[in-house]
Coordinates of C-alpha atoms and ligand atoms in Angstrom, one line a residue:
Chain A
M64 CA 76.3 -172.8 -13.1
L65 CA 78.0 -169.5 -12.7
D66 CA 79.6 -170.0 -16.1
F67 CA 76.3 -170.7 -17.6
L68 CA 74.7 -167.5 -16.2
Q69 CA 77.7 -165.6 -17.3
M70 CA 77.4 -166.9 -20.8
I71 CA 73.7 -166.1 -20.9
L72 CA 74.3 -162.6 -19.7
S73 CA 77.0 -162.0 -22.3
G74 CA 74.7 -163.5 -24.9
I75 CA 72.0 -161.0 -24.0
A76 CA 74.5 -158.2 -24.1
V77 CA 75.8 -159.1 -27.6
G78 CA 72.2 -159.8 -28.7
S79 CA 71.4 -156.1 -28.1
S80 CA 73.5 -154.9 -31.0
Y81 CA 72.0 -157.7 -33.2
A82 CA 68.6 -156.6 -32.1
L83 CA 69.2 -152.9 -33.0
M84 CA 70.4 -153.9 -36.5
G85 CA 67.5 -156.3 -36.9
M86 CA 65.0 -153.6 -35.9
A87 CA 66.6 -151.2 -38.3
M88 CA 66.3 -153.7 -41.1
V89 CA 62.7 -154.7 -40.3
L90 CA 61.6 -151.1 -40.2
I91 CA 62.8 -150.6 -43.8
Y92 CA 61.7 -154.0 -45.0
K93 CA 58.2 -153.3 -43.9
T94 CA 57.9 -150.0 -45.9
S95 CA 60.2 -150.5 -48.8
E96 CA 60.1 -154.3 -49.0
V97 CA 63.8 -154.6 -49.4
P98 CA 66.4 -156.0 -47.1
N99 CA 68.7 -153.0 -46.7
F100 CA 72.2 -154.4 -47.0
A101 CA 73.5 -150.8 -46.7
Q102 CA 72.2 -150.7 -43.1
G103 CA 75.6 -151.6 -41.6
E104 CA 77.6 -149.1 -43.7
M105 CA 75.1 -146.3 -43.0
G106 CA 75.9 -146.9 -39.3
L107 CA 79.6 -147.2 -40.1
L108 CA 79.6 -143.8 -41.8
C109 CA 77.9 -142.2 -38.8
A110 CA 80.4 -143.8 -36.3
Y111 CA 83.3 -142.4 -38.4
F112 CA 81.5 -139.1 -38.5
T113 CA 81.5 -139.1 -34.7
Y114 CA 85.1 -140.1 -34.7
M115 CA 85.9 -137.2 -36.9
L116 CA 84.1 -134.8 -34.7
L117 CA 85.6 -136.1 -31.5
D118 CA 89.1 -136.8 -32.7
G119 CA 89.6 -134.4 -35.5
F120 CA 87.7 -131.3 -34.4
G121 CA 87.7 -131.8 -30.7
V122 CA 83.9 -131.4 -30.4
A123 CA 82.4 -132.4 -27.0
L124 CA 80.7 -135.8 -26.8
E125 CA 77.4 -134.2 -25.7
I126 CA 77.3 -132.3 -28.9
A127 CA 78.9 -134.9 -31.2
I128 CA 76.3 -137.6 -30.4
P129 CA 73.1 -135.6 -31.1
L130 CA 74.8 -134.1 -34.2
T131 CA 75.6 -137.6 -35.5
L132 CA 72.1 -138.8 -34.9
A133 CA 70.8 -135.9 -36.9
V134 CA 73.2 -136.7 -39.7
A135 CA 72.1 -140.3 -39.5
F136 CA 68.5 -139.4 -39.9
A137 CA 69.3 -137.1 -42.8
L138 CA 71.4 -139.8 -44.4
G139 CA 68.6 -142.3 -44.3
A140 CA 66.0 -139.9 -45.6
V141 CA 68.3 -138.7 -48.4
L142 CA 69.2 -142.2 -49.5
E143 CA 65.5 -143.1 -49.7
F144 CA 64.7 -139.9 -51.6
A145 CA 67.8 -139.7 -53.9
V146 CA 68.4 -143.4 -54.6
L147 CA 65.6 -145.8 -53.9
R148 CA 62.8 -143.7 -55.1
R149 CA 64.5 -143.2 -58.4
A150 CA 64.0 -146.8 -59.3
K151 CA 61.0 -147.1 -61.5
N152 CA 58.8 -150.1 -60.8
P153 CA 61.7 -151.9 -59.2
S154 CA 61.8 -155.6 -58.6
V155 CA 62.9 -156.8 -55.2
L156 CA 66.1 -158.2 -56.9
S157 CA 67.0 -154.8 -58.4
M158 CA 66.3 -153.1 -55.1
I159 CA 68.6 -155.5 -53.3
V160 CA 71.3 -154.7 -55.9
I161 CA 70.7 -151.0 -55.2
T162 CA 71.2 -151.4 -51.5
I163 CA 74.4 -153.5 -52.1
G164 CA 75.6 -150.7 -54.4
M165 CA 75.0 -148.1 -51.7
E166 CA 76.8 -150.4 -49.2
M167 CA 79.9 -150.5 -51.4
V168 CA 79.9 -146.8 -52.0
L169 CA 79.6 -146.0 -48.3
L170 CA 82.3 -148.6 -47.4
G171 CA 84.6 -147.2 -50.1
L172 CA 84.0 -143.7 -48.8
V173 CA 85.0 -144.6 -45.2
S174 CA 88.0 -146.6 -46.3
W175 CA 89.2 -143.9 -48.5
K176 CA 88.8 -141.1 -46.0
F177 CA 89.9 -142.8 -42.8
G178 CA 92.0 -145.8 -43.9
A179 CA 91.5 -149.5 -43.0
D180 CA 93.4 -149.5 -39.7
Q181 CA 91.8 -149.9 -36.3
K182 CA 90.8 -146.6 -34.8
T183 CA 90.0 -145.7 -31.2
L184 CA 86.9 -143.8 -30.6
P185 CA 87.5 -141.4 -27.6
F186 CA 84.5 -142.7 -25.6
P187 CA 84.1 -142.1 -21.9
I188 CA 83.3 -145.7 -21.2
S189 CA 86.2 -148.1 -22.0
P190 CA 85.3 -151.6 -23.2
Y191 CA 87.4 -152.9 -20.3
D192 CA 85.2 -151.4 -17.5
S193 CA 82.8 -153.9 -16.0
V194 CA 80.1 -154.0 -13.4
A195 CA 79.5 -156.9 -11.0
L196 CA 76.1 -158.3 -10.6
G197 CA 76.6 -160.6 -7.6
D198 CA 79.2 -163.1 -8.9
I199 CA 78.8 -162.4 -12.6
Y200 CA 80.3 -159.6 -14.6
I201 CA 79.0 -157.6 -17.4
S202 CA 81.1 -154.9 -19.2
S203 CA 79.8 -151.4 -18.6
L204 CA 79.5 -150.9 -22.3
E205 CA 77.4 -154.0 -22.8
L206 CA 75.2 -152.8 -20.0
L207 CA 74.8 -149.5 -21.7
T208 CA 74.0 -151.2 -25.0
L209 CA 71.4 -153.3 -23.3
G210 CA 69.8 -150.3 -21.6
I211 CA 69.7 -148.2 -24.7
A212 CA 68.4 -151.0 -26.8
L213 CA 65.6 -151.6 -24.4
M214 CA 64.8 -147.9 -24.3
L215 CA 64.7 -147.6 -28.0
M216 CA 62.4 -150.6 -28.3
I217 CA 60.0 -149.2 -25.8
G218 CA 60.2 -145.8 -27.4
L219 CA 59.5 -147.1 -30.9
F220 CA 56.7 -149.3 -29.6
I221 CA 55.0 -146.3 -28.0
F222 CA 55.6 -144.2 -31.1
L223 CA 54.0 -146.7 -33.4
R224 CA 51.1 -147.4 -31.1
T225 CA 50.0 -144.1 -29.9
T226 CA 51.0 -141.3 -32.3
R227 CA 49.3 -140.2 -35.5
L228 CA 52.6 -140.4 -37.4
G229 CA 53.2 -143.9 -36.1
M230 CA 49.8 -145.0 -37.3
A231 CA 50.5 -143.4 -40.7
M232 CA 53.7 -145.4 -40.8
K233 CA 51.9 -148.7 -40.1
A234 CA 49.2 -147.8 -42.7
T235 CA 51.8 -147.1 -45.3
Q236 CA 53.5 -150.4 -44.6
Q237 CA 50.3 -152.4 -44.8
N238 CA 48.8 -150.9 -47.9
F239 CA 50.6 -148.2 -49.8
N240 CA 47.8 -147.1 -52.1
A241 CA 45.1 -147.2 -49.4
A242 CA 47.4 -145.0 -47.3
K243 CA 47.6 -142.4 -50.1
L244 CA 43.8 -142.6 -50.4
M245 CA 43.7 -141.5 -46.7
G246 CA 45.6 -138.4 -47.6
I247 CA 48.8 -139.7 -46.0
R248 CA 51.9 -138.3 -47.7
T249 CA 53.5 -141.6 -48.2
H250 CA 56.8 -140.3 -49.7
R251 CA 57.4 -138.4 -46.5
I252 CA 56.6 -141.4 -44.5
M253 CA 59.1 -143.5 -46.4
M254 CA 61.8 -140.9 -45.8
L255 CA 60.8 -140.7 -42.1
T256 CA 61.0 -144.5 -41.9
W257 CA 64.5 -144.6 -43.5
G258 CA 65.5 -141.8 -41.2
I259 CA 64.4 -143.6 -38.0
S260 CA 65.9 -146.8 -39.2
A261 CA 69.2 -145.1 -39.9
V262 CA 69.2 -143.6 -36.4
V263 CA 68.7 -147.0 -34.9
G264 CA 71.5 -148.5 -37.0
C265 CA 73.7 -145.5 -36.1
I266 CA 73.2 -146.1 -32.4
A267 CA 74.2 -149.7 -32.8
A268 CA 77.3 -148.7 -34.6
L269 CA 78.2 -146.1 -32.0
L270 CA 77.9 -148.7 -29.3
I271 CA 80.1 -151.1 -31.1
A272 CA 82.7 -148.5 -32.1
P273 CA 84.4 -148.2 -28.7
T274 CA 85.3 -151.9 -28.9
I275 CA 86.1 -152.4 -32.6
M276 CA 86.4 -149.7 -35.1
H277 CA 87.5 -150.4 -38.6
P278 CA 85.7 -150.3 -42.0
Y279 CA 84.5 -153.8 -41.6
M280 CA 83.2 -153.5 -38.0
M281 CA 79.5 -153.6 -39.1
W282 CA 79.7 -156.8 -41.1
D283 CA 79.1 -159.2 -38.3
P284 CA 76.4 -157.2 -36.6
L285 CA 74.6 -156.6 -39.9
L286 CA 74.6 -160.3 -40.9
K287 CA 73.5 -161.4 -37.4
G288 CA 70.9 -158.6 -37.3
F289 CA 69.6 -159.7 -40.7
A290 CA 69.6 -163.3 -39.5
A291 CA 67.6 -162.3 -36.5
A292 CA 65.2 -160.4 -38.7
V293 CA 64.7 -163.4 -41.0
M294 CA 64.2 -165.7 -38.0
G295 CA 61.6 -163.3 -36.7
G296 CA 59.7 -163.3 -39.9
M297 CA 61.3 -160.2 -41.4
T298 CA 58.2 -158.1 -40.8
S299 CA 57.9 -158.3 -37.0
L300 CA 59.8 -156.0 -34.7
P301 CA 59.2 -158.1 -31.6
G302 CA 60.1 -161.2 -33.6
A303 CA 63.4 -159.7 -34.7
I304 CA 64.3 -158.6 -31.2
A305 CA 63.4 -161.9 -29.6
A306 CA 65.4 -163.8 -32.3
A307 CA 68.4 -161.5 -31.9
Y308 CA 68.6 -162.2 -28.1
L309 CA 68.1 -165.9 -28.7
L310 CA 70.8 -165.8 -31.3
G311 CA 73.2 -164.0 -29.0
I312 CA 72.6 -166.5 -26.2
I313 CA 72.8 -169.7 -28.3
E314 CA 76.0 -168.4 -29.9
N315 CA 77.6 -167.8 -26.5
L316 CA 76.5 -171.1 -25.1
F317 CA 77.8 -172.9 -28.2
G318 CA 81.1 -171.0 -27.9
G319 CA 81.4 -171.9 -24.2
Y320 CA 80.4 -175.6 -24.3
V321 CA 81.1 -176.9 -27.8
S322 CA 83.6 -175.0 -29.9
I323 CA 84.8 -171.5 -29.9
E324 CA 86.0 -171.7 -33.5
F325 CA 82.6 -172.3 -34.9
K326 CA 80.9 -169.8 -32.7
A327 CA 80.4 -167.3 -35.5
V328 CA 79.0 -169.9 -37.9
V329 CA 76.4 -171.3 -35.5
A330 CA 74.0 -168.4 -36.2
F331 CA 73.8 -169.4 -39.8
A332 CA 73.4 -173.1 -39.0
I333 CA 70.4 -172.0 -36.9
I334 CA 68.9 -169.9 -39.7
V335 CA 69.2 -172.8 -42.1
L336 CA 67.5 -175.1 -39.6
I337 CA 64.7 -172.7 -38.9
L338 CA 64.1 -171.9 -42.5
C339 CA 63.8 -175.6 -43.2
V340 CA 61.3 -176.2 -40.4
K341 CA 59.3 -173.0 -40.4
P342 CA 60.0 -170.9 -43.5
S343 CA 57.8 -168.0 -42.4
G344 CA 60.1 -167.3 -39.4
L345 CA 59.7 -168.2 -35.8
F346 CA 57.4 -165.4 -34.8
A347 CA 55.6 -164.4 -37.9
R348 CA 51.9 -164.0 -37.5
H349 CA 51.5 -165.4 -40.9
Y350 CA 48.7 -163.4 -42.4
V351 CA 46.5 -165.0 -45.1
K352 CA 44.8 -162.5 -47.3
K353 CA 41.1 -162.9 -47.9
V354 CA 40.3 -162.9 -51.5
Chain B
M146 CA 24.0 -126.2 -60.7
S147 CA 27.7 -126.4 -61.2
A148 CA 29.9 -129.2 -62.3
L149 CA 31.8 -130.8 -59.4
L150 CA 33.8 -133.3 -61.4
E151 CA 34.6 -132.9 -65.0
I152 CA 36.5 -135.4 -67.1
R153 CA 37.5 -134.2 -70.6
N154 CA 38.6 -136.6 -73.2
V155 CA 40.7 -138.7 -70.9
E156 CA 42.9 -141.5 -72.3
T157 CA 44.6 -143.9 -70.1
Y158 CA 47.2 -146.6 -70.8
Y159 CA 48.5 -149.5 -68.8
D160 CA 51.9 -149.6 -70.5
L161 CA 50.7 -150.8 -74.0
I162 CA 47.1 -151.6 -73.1
Y163 CA 44.8 -148.8 -74.2
A164 CA 42.2 -148.9 -71.4
L165 CA 40.4 -145.5 -71.7
R166 CA 39.8 -144.3 -75.2
G167 CA 38.6 -140.7 -74.8
V168 CA 36.2 -140.5 -71.9
S169 CA 34.3 -137.4 -71.0
L170 CA 32.0 -137.0 -68.1
T171 CA 30.4 -134.2 -66.1
I172 CA 29.0 -134.6 -62.7
E173 CA 26.9 -131.9 -61.0
T174 CA 27.0 -131.3 -57.3
G175 CA 24.6 -133.4 -55.3
R176 CA 23.9 -136.1 -57.9
I177 CA 24.3 -139.8 -57.9
T178 CA 25.8 -141.0 -61.2
T179 CA 26.5 -144.6 -62.1
I180 CA 28.8 -146.1 -64.6
L181 CA 27.8 -149.5 -65.9
G182 CA 29.7 -151.9 -68.1
N183 CA 31.0 -155.4 -68.6
N184 CA 34.1 -156.8 -67.0
G185 CA 37.2 -155.2 -68.4
A186 CA 35.3 -152.2 -69.9
G187 CA 37.5 -149.8 -67.9
K188 CA 35.1 -148.7 -65.1
S189 CA 37.7 -149.1 -62.4
T190 CA 40.3 -147.5 -64.6
I191 CA 38.2 -144.3 -64.7
L192 CA 38.0 -144.1 -61.0
K193 CA 41.7 -144.9 -60.6
T194 CA 42.6 -142.3 -63.1
V195 CA 40.6 -139.7 -61.3
M196 CA 42.4 -140.6 -58.1
G197 CA 45.8 -140.4 -59.7
L198 CA 46.5 -144.0 -58.8
I199 CA 47.9 -145.0 -62.2
D200 CA 51.5 -143.8 -62.7
D201 CA 51.9 -141.0 -65.3
Q202 CA 48.3 -141.3 -66.4
P203 CA 46.0 -140.0 -67.9
D204 CA 48.0 -139.8 -71.0
K205 CA 45.7 -137.3 -72.6
G206 CA 42.8 -135.1 -71.4
E207 CA 42.0 -133.1 -68.3
I208 CA 40.3 -133.8 -65.1
H209 CA 38.8 -130.9 -63.0
F210 CA 37.4 -131.1 -59.5
A211 CA 35.6 -128.2 -57.8
G212 CA 37.2 -125.8 -60.2
Q213 CA 40.7 -127.1 -59.9
R214 CA 42.7 -129.2 -62.3
I215 CA 43.6 -132.4 -60.6
D216 CA 45.1 -134.7 -63.3
G217 CA 48.8 -135.4 -63.0
R218 CA 48.8 -134.7 -59.2
D219 CA 49.5 -137.1 -56.3
T220 CA 46.7 -139.2 -55.0
E221 CA 47.1 -137.7 -51.5
W222 CA 46.8 -134.2 -52.9
I223 CA 43.7 -135.1 -55.0
M224 CA 42.1 -136.8 -51.9
R225 CA 42.7 -133.6 -49.9
R226 CA 40.6 -131.6 -52.4
G227 CA 37.6 -133.6 -51.0
I228 CA 37.3 -136.9 -53.0
S229 CA 37.1 -140.2 -51.2
F230 CA 37.5 -143.5 -53.0
V231 CA 36.3 -147.0 -52.0
P232 CA 38.4 -149.3 -54.2
E233 CA 37.2 -152.5 -55.7
G234 CA 39.2 -154.8 -53.4
R235 CA 38.2 -153.0 -50.2
E236 CA 41.8 -152.4 -49.3
V237 CA 41.3 -152.0 -45.6
F238 CA 44.4 -151.9 -43.3
E239 CA 44.3 -155.5 -42.3
E240 CA 46.5 -155.5 -39.3
L241 CA 44.9 -152.4 -37.8
S242 CA 41.7 -152.4 -35.7
V243 CA 38.4 -151.2 -37.1
R244 CA 38.7 -148.1 -35.0
E245 CA 42.2 -147.4 -36.3
N246 CA 41.0 -147.8 -39.8
L247 CA 38.2 -145.3 -39.3
L248 CA 40.6 -142.9 -37.6
L249 CA 42.9 -143.1 -40.6
G250 CA 40.0 -142.2 -42.7
A251 CA 40.0 -138.9 -40.8
Y252 CA 43.8 -138.5 -41.1
T253 CA 43.5 -135.2 -42.8
R254 CA 41.3 -133.7 -40.1
R255 CA 42.2 -132.2 -36.7
D256 CA 38.9 -131.6 -35.1
R257 CA 38.9 -134.5 -32.6
R258 CA 35.4 -134.0 -31.2
A259 CA 33.8 -134.0 -34.6
I260 CA 35.8 -137.0 -35.6
Q261 CA 34.4 -138.9 -32.6
A262 CA 30.9 -137.8 -33.5
D263 CA 31.4 -138.9 -37.1
M264 CA 32.6 -142.3 -35.9
E265 CA 29.4 -142.7 -33.9
W266 CA 27.5 -141.8 -37.1
I267 CA 29.3 -144.5 -39.0
F268 CA 28.6 -147.0 -36.2
G269 CA 25.0 -145.9 -36.6
L270 CA 25.0 -146.7 -40.3
F271 CA 26.9 -150.0 -39.8
P272 CA 26.2 -151.4 -36.3
V273 CA 28.3 -154.5 -36.9
L274 CA 31.4 -152.3 -37.0
K275 CA 30.7 -151.1 -33.5
E276 CA 30.7 -154.6 -32.2
R277 CA 34.1 -155.2 -33.9
T278 CA 35.7 -151.9 -32.9
H279 CA 38.9 -153.5 -31.6
Q280 CA 39.1 -156.4 -34.0
W281 CA 41.7 -156.4 -36.7
A282 CA 40.2 -155.4 -40.0
G283 CA 41.7 -158.4 -41.8
T284 CA 39.7 -160.7 -39.6
L285 CA 36.3 -159.2 -40.7
S286 CA 34.1 -160.9 -43.2
G287 CA 34.1 -159.6 -46.8
G288 CA 30.9 -157.8 -46.3
E289 CA 32.0 -156.2 -43.0
Q290 CA 35.2 -155.1 -44.7
Q291 CA 33.1 -153.4 -47.4
M292 CA 31.2 -151.5 -44.8
L293 CA 34.4 -150.6 -43.1
A294 CA 35.9 -149.3 -46.4
I295 CA 32.8 -147.2 -47.0
G296 CA 32.8 -145.9 -43.4
R297 CA 36.5 -145.1 -43.6
A298 CA 36.0 -143.2 -46.9
L299 CA 33.3 -141.1 -45.2
M300 CA 35.4 -140.2 -42.2
S301 CA 37.2 -137.5 -44.2
R302 CA 33.9 -135.7 -44.8
P303 CA 34.4 -135.8 -48.6
K304 CA 32.5 -133.6 -51.1
M305 CA 32.4 -136.5 -53.4
L306 CA 32.5 -140.3 -52.9
L307 CA 33.7 -142.7 -55.6
L308 CA 32.5 -146.3 -55.1
D309 CA 33.8 -149.2 -57.1
E310 CA 31.3 -152.1 -57.0
P311 CA 30.2 -151.7 -53.4
S312 CA 27.8 -154.6 -53.8
L313 CA 30.4 -157.1 -54.9
G314 CA 30.2 -160.3 -52.8
L315 CA 27.4 -159.1 -50.5
S316 CA 24.2 -161.0 -49.7
P317 CA 21.1 -159.6 -51.5
L318 CA 19.8 -158.2 -48.2
L319 CA 23.1 -156.4 -47.5
V320 CA 23.1 -155.1 -51.1
K321 CA 19.8 -153.4 -50.5
E322 CA 21.1 -152.0 -47.2
I323 CA 24.3 -150.6 -48.8
F324 CA 22.3 -148.9 -51.6
A325 CA 19.9 -147.4 -49.0
I326 CA 23.0 -146.1 -47.2
I327 CA 24.4 -144.6 -50.4
E328 CA 21.1 -142.7 -50.7
T329 CA 21.4 -141.5 -47.1
I330 CA 24.9 -140.3 -47.7
N331 CA 23.8 -138.5 -50.8
A332 CA 21.0 -136.9 -48.9
K333 CA 23.6 -135.4 -46.6
G334 CA 25.0 -133.6 -49.6
V335 CA 27.8 -135.9 -50.8
T336 CA 28.0 -136.2 -54.6
I337 CA 28.4 -139.9 -55.6
L338 CA 30.0 -141.7 -58.6
L339 CA 29.0 -145.3 -58.5
V340 CA 30.6 -148.1 -60.6
E341 CA 28.4 -151.2 -60.6
Q342 CA 27.8 -154.6 -62.1
N343 CA 24.4 -154.7 -60.4
A344 CA 22.7 -152.5 -63.0
R345 CA 19.2 -152.9 -61.6
M346 CA 20.1 -151.6 -58.2
A347 CA 22.5 -149.0 -59.5
L348 CA 19.9 -147.4 -61.8
S349 CA 17.3 -147.5 -59.0
V350 CA 19.3 -145.2 -56.8
A351 CA 21.2 -143.1 -59.4
H352 CA 20.0 -140.0 -61.1
E353 CA 22.1 -140.5 -64.2
G354 CA 23.8 -143.4 -65.8
L355 CA 26.5 -144.0 -68.4
I356 CA 27.3 -147.2 -70.2
L357 CA 31.0 -148.0 -70.8
E358 CA 32.2 -150.4 -73.4
N359 CA 35.9 -151.0 -74.4
G360 CA 37.0 -147.8 -72.8
R361 CA 34.3 -145.5 -74.4
F362 CA 31.0 -144.3 -73.2
V363 CA 28.4 -145.6 -75.6
L364 CA 25.2 -144.3 -74.0
Q365 CA 24.3 -141.9 -71.3
G366 CA 21.1 -140.5 -69.9
S367 CA 18.8 -140.3 -66.9
S368 CA 18.2 -143.5 -65.0
A369 CA 14.7 -143.6 -66.3
T370 CA 15.8 -143.3 -69.9
L371 CA 18.3 -146.0 -69.5
Q372 CA 15.9 -148.3 -67.7
A373 CA 13.6 -147.9 -70.7
D374 CA 16.3 -148.5 -73.3
K375 CA 15.9 -151.8 -75.1
N376 CA 19.6 -152.5 -75.3
V377 CA 20.2 -151.7 -71.7
Q378 CA 17.3 -153.9 -70.7
E379 CA 18.7 -156.8 -72.6
F380 CA 22.4 -156.6 -72.0
Y381 CA 22.6 -155.0 -68.5
L382 CA 19.2 -155.7 -66.8
G383 CA 19.0 -159.2 -68.1
M384 CA 15.4 -158.8 -69.4
H385 CA 14.4 -160.7 -72.4
S386 CA 11.9 -159.5 -74.9
E387 CA 8.6 -161.3 -74.7
A388 CA 8.4 -164.7 -76.4
A389 CA 8.1 -164.5 -80.1
V390 CA 4.7 -165.1 -81.6
K391 CA 4.6 -168.6 -83.1
G392 CA 5.8 -168.6 -86.7
Y393 CA 8.0 -165.7 -86.4
Q394 CA 11.7 -166.1 -86.3
R395 CA 13.3 -164.7 -83.1
W396 CA 16.8 -163.5 -83.5
K397 CA 19.3 -162.2 -81.1
R398 CA 19.2 -158.4 -80.7
K399 CA 22.3 -156.7 -81.9
R400 CA 23.7 -153.9 -79.9
A401 CA 22.4 -150.9 -81.8
W402 CA 24.8 -148.3 -80.6
R403 CA 27.9 -149.4 -82.4
Ligands
ATP293 N1 47.1 -153.0 -63.6 C1 46.8 -153.3 -64.9 N2 47.8 -153.6 -65.8 C2 47.4 -153.8 -67.1 N3 46.2 -153.8 -67.6 C3 45.2 -153.5 -66.7 C4 45.4 -153.2 -65.3 N4 44.3 -153.0 -64.7 C5 43.3 -153.1 -65.7 N5 43.9 -153.5 -66.9 C6 43.2 -153.6 -68.1 O1 42.4 -152.5 -68.4 C7 41.1 -152.9 -68.9 C8 40.1 -152.2 -68.0 O2 40.2 -152.7 -66.7 P1 39.2 -152.3 -65.5 O3 39.8 -152.9 -64.2 O4 39.1 -150.8 -65.5 O5 37.8 -153.0 -65.9 P2 36.5 -152.9 -65.1 O6 35.5 -152.3 -66.0 O7 36.6 -152.3 -63.8 O8 36.1 -154.5 -65.0 P3 35.4 -155.3 -63.8 O9 34.0 -155.1 -63.9 O10 35.8 -156.7 -64.0 O11 36.0 -154.7 -62.5 C9 41.1 -154.4 -68.9 O12 41.3 -154.8 -70.2 C10 42.2 -154.8 -68.0 O13 42.8 -156.0 -68.5
MG294 MG1 36.6 -153.0 -61.9

């Protein structure tokens, strides 16, 4: 029983980073209608930027983190402005190719500048610290990840629900031309969305970096986050979040009870299964347009 | 009287399709003008061109609004000069509530109190919307969505309102109501450009009318003139000339303006 609880808890913890990546992808998918495969590498670049500040320039963490988040926001906004918007009447396929291209450029940049070896991010919380909750343990870093993920979700929810800008974002997502007709400066909203999404992805990367830090560190979280987003219907933030935690838990239970070797694959088996049974995703409020 | 909207020799393409072939139009402040024409004549294209909704168009010509040149600008910039557009497909924000849709209509305004008052005014015009305040716009009926689209367009307090077939898909009773509301709005000082299939209703509220065929205006004049025109009567008002006297051959009237 204790094992079981421990596995669930670890599942929730790992699910948090999937959830962050899933949220980041859903945000962009809803406005630009493209699964952003550069999401992981955008976070990667930011994590290495922090590393550079901390390790190379000896900047204090309190300064390095906000600085990185600002850079992440700018990176997202600039990529939207300088790359995606340049595509004239793009098809979804060509947009995907563009994001994959951005992914490779960013990955190449990081590998070239920092090398492919494992780095250690000087982070105040070590991945080996842990907190006891009764008889079960959770690593401090995982607890932090969970806490930050929850705070971000709530923050984003409140932002989208209550602010003028949040409403403009939703309007732009739902009907681009109608949003323009309301006087909403949709291009700025797109940049803002990419910026926010990049910040969310950057936070995910920063929380992963103390444990693993090499150029391919974002592969697994990206794919799992994408998987969660698809499971959630690709356009639903709560759907992606719920699916991410579900994925984390199932993965851990599978690893604990069935086979540790196939733990990484189970996520994709689940996606295939879900897409066969319910192609619109688990949580999609499938919206039928009136003609 | 001064011209509020002036379209000069505008030509619009959709890639290779030549949709507007030199269109000119002047609308004076405070008037209701209607554009009539068959399916595919280019009526919606005129409105979309004015709003800057077609990429890189108009290809030729100029559009001026309230003394400012507006062609080639972004839709959001054009809208902020004081033009509201109710598009053909309603285009409400389906997964937002009726109230949120109306608030988005007032996106460019900051005067909260007045926005609230205007919303009450809209609810006065369309009482159904008040009952559905918190319902998702996508779950409204087609007619209710049309009312919401008109209400939303009014929330920005436009100088001019462009309406694309507001009567489409509405019950006859509702059509009457909508046209009465259009007159009410106009009486408040909003200049109106109305695109319609329902020529009879449109000419009954409009001051002037224009007939569009294949991307060109073929006839224009006051509503009374148009209503009296034989061609308009036959092809747009669906009236038939009185039965021919026995012994005389009746033949189909040819459109005389081409
Ligand atoms: N997005 C588009 N791409 C290509 N061609 C288009 C597009 N929209 C309209 N057209 C073409 O332009 C012409 C004018 O279309 P428009 O929609 O302006 O007609 P309309 O007068 O509004 O007709 P209706 O009364 O049916 O709404 C048509 O021949 C149409 O096929
Ligand atoms: Mg039309």
